[in-house]
Short mmCIF file of C-alpha atoms in Angstrom, two decimals:
data_model
loop_
_atom_site.label_atom_id
_atom_site.label_comp_id
_atom_site.label_asym_id
_atom_site.label_seq_id
_atom_site.Cartn_x
_atom_site.Cartn_y
_atom_site.Cartn_z
CA GLN A 1 24.08 -15.18 -18.03
CA ALA A 2 25.86 -11.90 -18.66
CA VAL A 3 27.05 -11.34 -15.09
CA ASP A 4 28.74 -13.66 -12.60
CA LEU A 5 26.60 -14.12 -9.51
CA SER A 6 28.92 -16.54 -7.70
CA GLY A 7 30.50 -14.01 -5.32
CA GLY A 8 29.50 -13.35 -1.74
CA ASP A 9 27.43 -10.21 -2.41
CA PRO A 10 26.33 -10.04 -6.06
CA PRO A 11 24.40 -6.75 -5.76
CA VAL A 12 27.45 -4.90 -4.41
CA ALA A 13 29.68 -6.43 -7.09
CA ILE A 14 27.21 -5.41 -9.81
CA GLU A 15 26.89 -1.85 -8.50
CA THR A 16 30.68 -1.54 -8.31
CA ALA A 17 31.07 -2.75 -11.90
CA LEU A 18 28.33 -0.46 -13.19
CA ARG A 19 29.91 2.57 -11.56
CA ALA A 20 33.38 1.62 -12.83
CA ASN A 21 31.92 1.50 -16.35
CA GLY A 22 30.29 4.92 -16.14
CA TRP A 23 26.77 3.94 -15.10
CA GLY A 24 25.34 5.31 -11.86
CA HIS A 25 22.30 6.72 -10.07
CA ASP A 26 21.62 3.07 -9.37
CA TRP A 27 18.72 1.63 -7.43
CA ARG A 28 17.70 -1.84 -6.29
CA ASN A 29 14.65 -4.06 -6.33
CA GLY A 30 11.74 -3.52 -8.57
CA VAL A 31 10.49 -2.48 -11.95
CA PHE A 32 7.31 -0.42 -11.85
CA SER A 33 4.13 -2.40 -12.56
CA TYR A 34 2.84 0.25 -14.95
CA HIS A 35 4.03 1.34 -18.38
CA HIS A 36 6.59 4.11 -18.19
CA TYR A 37 9.68 5.32 -20.02
CA HIS A 38 12.53 7.76 -19.61
CA SER A 39 12.94 10.55 -22.16
CA THR A 40 16.23 11.87 -20.80
CA ALA A 41 18.26 8.71 -20.13
CA HIS A 42 18.96 5.18 -21.23
CA GLU A 43 18.63 2.51 -18.51
CA VAL A 44 20.24 -0.82 -17.69
CA LEU A 45 18.55 -3.54 -15.64
CA VAL A 46 20.76 -6.23 -14.09
CA VAL A 47 18.87 -9.13 -12.52
CA TYR A 48 20.66 -10.70 -9.56
CA ALA A 49 17.94 -12.97 -8.13
CA GLY A 50 14.68 -14.58 -9.15
CA SER A 51 12.87 -13.81 -12.36
CA ALA A 52 10.24 -11.56 -13.89
CA ARG A 53 8.21 -11.03 -17.03
CA VAL A 54 8.73 -7.51 -18.34
CA GLN A 55 6.90 -5.90 -21.24
CA PHE A 56 8.95 -3.58 -23.44
CA GLY A 57 7.53 -1.13 -25.97
CA GLY A 58 4.14 -0.32 -24.46
CA GLU A 59 0.80 -2.14 -24.48
CA ALA A 60 1.51 -3.90 -27.78
CA GLY A 61 5.19 -4.49 -26.99
CA ILE A 62 7.14 -7.68 -26.53
CA VAL A 63 7.15 -9.65 -23.29
CA ALA A 64 10.50 -11.01 -22.13
CA SER A 65 11.35 -13.26 -19.23
CA VAL A 66 14.41 -12.12 -17.31
CA THR A 67 16.29 -14.26 -14.82
CA ALA A 68 19.26 -13.93 -12.50
CA GLY A 69 22.35 -12.96 -14.48
CA ASP A 70 20.46 -11.22 -17.29
CA VAL A 71 21.27 -7.68 -18.39
CA VAL A 72 18.75 -5.56 -20.32
CA ILE A 73 19.54 -2.21 -21.93
CA ILE A 74 16.51 0.03 -22.39
CA PRO A 75 17.07 2.95 -24.77
CA ALA A 76 15.50 6.28 -23.89
CA GLY A 77 11.89 6.36 -25.02
CA VAL A 78 11.21 2.62 -24.75
CA GLY A 79 8.34 1.84 -22.41
CA HIS A 80 8.66 -0.95 -19.87
CA LYS A 81 6.46 -2.58 -17.24
CA ASN A 82 6.81 -5.44 -14.76
CA LEU A 83 3.99 -7.90 -15.52
CA ASP A 84 4.87 -10.30 -12.71
CA ALA A 85 7.89 -11.45 -10.73
CA THR A 86 8.95 -14.13 -8.31
CA ALA A 87 9.00 -13.19 -4.64
CA ASP A 88 12.81 -13.22 -4.65
CA PHE A 89 13.18 -11.01 -7.75
CA GLY A 90 16.18 -8.73 -7.33
CA VAL A 91 17.23 -6.16 -9.91
CA ILE A 92 19.58 -3.20 -10.10
CA GLY A 93 18.85 -0.32 -12.45
CA ALA A 94 21.32 2.37 -13.49
CA TYR A 95 21.80 5.16 -16.01
CA PRO A 96 24.83 6.41 -17.96
CA ARG A 97 26.87 8.99 -16.10
CA GLY A 98 25.60 12.47 -16.91
CA GLN A 99 22.09 11.33 -17.81
CA ALA A 100 19.45 12.33 -15.25
CA TRP A 101 16.34 10.22 -15.67
CA ASP A 102 12.79 11.47 -15.78
CA ILE A 103 9.61 9.43 -15.92
CA CYS A 104 6.97 9.56 -18.64
CA TYR A 105 3.79 7.55 -19.09
CA GLY A 106 2.95 7.86 -22.77
CA ARG A 107 0.35 10.56 -22.26
CA ALA A 108 -0.43 12.97 -25.09
CA GLY A 109 0.64 16.02 -23.08
CA GLU A 110 4.19 14.69 -22.77
CA ARG A 111 4.83 15.27 -26.45
CA PRO A 112 6.56 16.94 -28.24
CA ARG A 113 8.87 17.63 -25.25
CA ALA A 114 9.56 13.92 -24.65
CA ASP A 115 10.35 13.36 -28.34
CA GLU A 116 12.78 16.28 -28.30
CA ASN A 117 14.44 14.96 -25.15
CA ILE A 118 14.84 11.46 -26.59
CA ALA A 119 16.47 12.84 -29.74
CA ARG A 120 19.09 14.60 -27.60
CA VAL A 121 20.10 11.65 -25.41
CA PRO A 122 23.65 10.64 -26.38
CA LEU A 123 24.76 7.05 -26.70
CA PRO A 124 26.38 5.67 -23.55
CA SER A 125 30.16 5.98 -23.53
CA ALA A 126 30.64 2.38 -22.35
CA ASP A 127 28.91 -0.96 -21.99
CA PRO A 128 27.61 -1.14 -18.39
CA VAL A 129 28.98 -4.65 -17.81
CA PHE A 130 32.03 -4.95 -20.07
CA GLY A 131 33.22 -1.33 -20.21
CA ARG A 132 34.52 0.59 -23.21
CA GLY A 133 35.48 -2.53 -25.16
CA GLY A 134 32.13 -4.21 -24.56
CA PRO A 135 29.57 -5.12 -27.20
CA LEU A 136 26.86 -2.58 -26.37
CA LEU A 137 27.74 0.11 -28.90
CA ALA A 138 28.38 -2.41 -31.69
CA HIS A 139 24.86 -3.77 -31.25
CA TRP A 140 23.15 -0.42 -30.60
CA ARG A 141 22.57 0.59 -34.19
#
């Protein structure tokens, strides 16, 4: 578990921490049930309730189970899809400050623009959970 869910309102606490660490444009509840990716932004998913199976990397990608307390960083250009989730699945998504997300589906017409966008996306300035001293950038490479 990367985040503490013991407080009275975990979603609000998570959103507050994300914003304090430079991640915003946050949303709650749901990962699309179709393959998609963002060419203009990295994304963080923070699960605060239930569980889901999410596929990362497109049709042939890995499948990971995520549960309450898990944090997943999705670099720009990495496809993701919700395969199934419990009825109580709760997740918050956010993007590094200054990165406006788009949505791409892996269609041929999206390239080369999407590839060019991905190449220009800067690394986040801070770990979304632990801030500037957090482990994200050390593990990124």
